[in-house]
Amino acid sequence: MGKQLVVRWIFFLAGLIVLSFGISLTITADLGVGAWDAVNVGLSDVTDLTVGNWVMIIGIVLIGVNAWLTRERPDYFAIVTILVIGMMIDFWLLIVMEAWHLDGLAIQAATLVGGVLVLAFGVSLYLQPKLSLNPVDGLMVAIQKRWKLPLLAAKTITEGLALVAALLIGGPVGIGTIVILLLIGPAIQFFEPQAKRLLTALIHNQG
């Protein structure tokens, strides 16, 4: 394995770890989480499985759905993304944040916004090496390809489906869900060029 590929994999895995931390912060803030995270948390609340377990289960299902929609081979590398994200979310929630007690709306709000920023930074990192997509992002791309929709429309469909599912199972949908919806896009757009420059610099240093 070349040094540049090693750098890309480290960048990719670091991004997954960071974004899982951001997701965990938004869950711990307890003001409402993103639609897909609300599904995972809701399912965890009504079963004996952890949030991370559900990230993995739903991710595996989506890998199959995405392959069916695009009529392409399953993205087996996406299994890496769901394993890392699932395990790290459980690590952050069950070990690091288990004893956290957020007293007061101001602290909860700060944790939520901080989580969104961390999540956005993690997403901007993991996307740069272009190794594999989180199956949720893969679903958006698959819908776009299958029905030749604008990316924004495909994203709206996937988030809408997840939101309906979260509401049906009693997932934590709230004001935080709206905050995340409004902030995540601009935050990723802000961090993306910086992440790109960082990866380019690291790869050039290995050249």
Coordinates of C-alpha atoms in Angstrom, one line a residue:
M1 CA 0.0 0.0 0.0
G2 CA 1.5 3.3 -1.0
K3 CA 2.1 6.1 1.4
Q4 CA -0.5 8.4 -0.2
L5 CA -3.2 5.7 0.1
V6 CA -2.3 5.2 3.8
V7 CA -2.7 9.0 4.3
R8 CA -6.1 8.9 2.5
W9 CA -7.3 6.0 4.7
I10 CA -6.1 7.7 7.9
F11 CA -7.9 10.9 6.8
F12 CA -11.0 8.8 6.0
L13 CA -11.1 7.0 9.4
A14 CA -10.3 10.2 11.3
G15 CA -13.3 11.8 9.7
L16 CA -15.6 8.9 10.7
I17 CA -14.4 9.1 14.3
V18 CA -14.9 12.8 14.4
L19 CA -18.4 12.7 12.9
S20 CA -19.4 9.9 15.3
F21 CA -18.3 12.2 18.1
G22 CA -20.5 15.0 16.7
I23 CA -23.5 12.7 16.3
S24 CA -23.0 11.6 19.9
L25 CA -22.9 15.2 21.1
T26 CA -26.2 16.0 19.4
I27 CA -27.8 12.9 21.0
T28 CA -26.5 13.8 24.4
A29 CA -27.8 17.4 24.1
D30 CA -31.3 15.8 24.1
L31 CA -33.0 18.5 22.1
G32 CA -33.7 16.5 19.0
V33 CA -31.3 14.9 16.5
G34 CA -31.0 14.5 12.8
A35 CA -33.6 12.3 11.1
W36 CA -31.5 9.2 10.6
D37 CA -30.0 9.5 14.0
A38 CA -33.5 9.8 15.4
V39 CA -34.4 6.5 13.8
N40 CA -31.4 4.8 15.4
V41 CA -32.0 6.3 18.8
G42 CA -35.8 5.4 18.6
L43 CA -35.1 1.8 17.7
S44 CA -32.5 1.6 20.5
D45 CA -35.1 2.8 23.0
V46 CA -37.6 0.1 22.0
T47 CA -35.1 -2.8 21.7
D48 CA -32.1 -4.2 23.6
L49 CA -29.7 -3.0 20.9
T50 CA -27.5 0.0 21.2
V51 CA -27.6 3.1 18.9
G52 CA -24.4 1.9 17.3
N53 CA -25.9 -1.6 16.7
W54 CA -28.8 0.0 14.7
V55 CA -26.3 2.2 12.8
M56 CA -24.7 -1.0 11.6
I57 CA -28.0 -2.9 10.9
I58 CA -29.6 -0.1 9.0
G59 CA -26.4 0.6 7.2
I60 CA -26.2 -3.1 5.9
V61 CA -29.8 -2.9 4.8
L62 CA -29.1 0.3 2.9
I63 CA -26.0 -1.1 1.2
G64 CA -28.3 -3.7 -0.3
V65 CA -31.0 -1.2 -1.2
N66 CA -28.5 1.2 -2.8
A67 CA -27.2 -1.6 -5.0
W68 CA -30.7 -2.6 -6.0
L69 CA -31.6 1.0 -6.9
T70 CA -28.5 1.6 -9.0
R71 CA -28.3 -2.0 -10.4
E72 CA -24.6 -2.0 -9.4
R73 CA -22.5 -4.2 -7.2
P74 CA -22.9 -3.4 -3.4
D75 CA -20.4 -0.9 -2.0
Y76 CA -18.7 -3.4 0.3
F77 CA -16.3 -0.7 1.5
A78 CA -19.3 1.1 3.0
I79 CA -19.3 -1.7 5.7
V80 CA -16.1 0.0 7.0
T81 CA -18.0 3.2 7.5
I82 CA -20.9 1.7 9.4
L83 CA -18.7 -0.4 11.6
V84 CA -16.5 2.5 12.5
I85 CA -19.4 4.9 13.0
G86 CA -21.5 2.4 14.9
M87 CA -18.7 1.3 17.3
M88 CA -17.5 4.8 17.9
I89 CA -21.0 6.1 18.6
D90 CA -21.4 3.4 21.2
F91 CA -17.9 4.3 22.6
W92 CA -18.8 8.0 22.9
L93 CA -22.3 7.5 24.3
L94 CA -21.8 4.5 26.6
I95 CA -18.3 5.2 27.9
V96 CA -17.3 8.8 27.4
M97 CA -20.7 10.6 27.8
E98 CA -22.5 8.1 30.0
A99 CA -22.0 10.2 33.1
W100 CA -22.6 13.6 31.5
H101 CA -25.4 15.6 33.0
L102 CA -26.3 18.7 31.0
D103 CA -28.1 21.0 33.3
G104 CA -29.9 23.9 31.7
L105 CA -31.1 24.8 28.2
A106 CA -28.0 26.9 27.5
I107 CA -25.6 24.0 28.0
Q108 CA -27.8 21.7 26.0
A109 CA -28.0 24.2 23.2
A110 CA -24.2 24.8 23.2
T111 CA -23.7 21.0 23.1
L112 CA -26.1 20.7 20.2
V113 CA -24.4 23.4 18.1
G114 CA -21.0 22.1 19.0
G115 CA -22.1 18.7 17.9
V116 CA -23.3 20.0 14.6
L117 CA -20.0 21.7 14.0
V118 CA -18.0 18.7 14.9
L119 CA -20.2 16.5 12.8
A120 CA -19.8 18.8 9.8
F121 CA -16.0 18.8 10.2
G122 CA -16.0 15.0 10.4
V123 CA -18.1 14.8 7.2
S124 CA -15.8 17.2 5.3
L125 CA -12.8 15.0 6.4
Y126 CA -14.3 11.6 5.5
L127 CA -15.5 12.7 2.1
Q128 CA -12.2 14.1 0.8
P129 CA -10.4 10.8 0.1
K130 CA -13.4 9.6 -1.9
L131 CA -13.0 6.0 -0.6
S132 CA -16.6 5.1 0.3
L133 CA -19.9 6.8 1.3
N134 CA -21.8 6.2 4.5
P135 CA -24.8 4.1 3.2
V136 CA -27.2 7.0 4.2
D137 CA -25.3 9.3 1.8
G138 CA -25.2 6.4 -0.6
L139 CA -29.0 6.2 -0.6
M140 CA -29.2 9.8 -1.6
V141 CA -26.8 9.2 -4.5
A142 CA -28.7 6.0 -5.5
I143 CA -32.0 7.8 -5.6
Q144 CA -30.4 10.6 -7.7
K145 CA -29.0 8.1 -10.2
R146 CA -32.2 5.9 -10.4
W147 CA -34.7 8.7 -11.1
K148 CA -32.2 11.4 -12.4
L149 CA -33.2 13.8 -9.7
P150 CA -31.3 16.9 -8.5
L151 CA -29.1 16.0 -5.5
L152 CA -31.1 18.4 -3.3
A153 CA -34.3 16.6 -4.2
A154 CA -32.8 13.2 -3.5
K155 CA -31.5 14.5 -0.1
T156 CA -34.9 15.8 0.8
I157 CA -36.5 12.5 -0.1
T158 CA -34.1 10.5 2.1
E159 CA -34.4 12.8 5.0
G160 CA -38.1 12.9 4.7
L161 CA -38.4 9.1 4.8
A162 CA -36.1 8.9 7.8
L163 CA -38.1 11.7 9.6
V164 CA -41.4 9.9 9.0
A165 CA -39.9 6.6 10.3
A166 CA -38.4 8.4 13.4
L167 CA -41.8 10.0 14.2
L168 CA -43.6 6.6 13.9
I169 CA -41.2 4.9 16.3
G170 CA -41.0 7.8 18.7
G171 CA -37.4 8.9 18.0
P172 CA -36.1 12.1 19.4
V173 CA -37.4 14.6 16.9
G174 CA -37.4 18.2 18.2
I175 CA -36.1 21.7 17.8
G176 CA -32.6 20.2 17.6
T177 CA -33.7 18.4 14.4
I178 CA -34.5 21.7 12.8
V179 CA -31.3 23.3 14.0
I180 CA -29.3 20.4 12.5
L181 CA -31.2 20.6 9.2
L182 CA -30.4 24.3 8.9
L183 CA -26.8 24.3 10.1
I184 CA -25.3 21.1 8.8
G185 CA -25.1 22.1 5.1
P186 CA -23.5 25.5 5.6
A187 CA -21.1 24.0 8.2
I188 CA -20.0 21.3 5.8
Q189 CA -19.6 23.9 3.1
F190 CA -17.4 26.0 5.4
F191 CA -15.1 23.1 6.4
E192 CA -14.9 21.3 3.1
P193 CA -12.2 23.6 1.4
Q194 CA -10.1 23.5 4.6
A195 CA -10.3 19.7 4.7
K196 CA -9.4 19.5 1.1
R197 CA -6.3 21.7 1.5
L198 CA -5.2 19.7 4.5
L199 CA -5.5 16.4 2.7
T200 CA -3.7 17.8 -0.4
A201 CA -0.9 19.1 1.8
L202 CA -0.5 15.7 3.6
I203 CA -0.4 13.8 0.3
H204 CA 2.1 16.1 -1.2
N205 CA 4.3 15.7 1.8
Q206 CA 4.3 11.9 1.0
G207 CA 5.2 12.4 -2.6

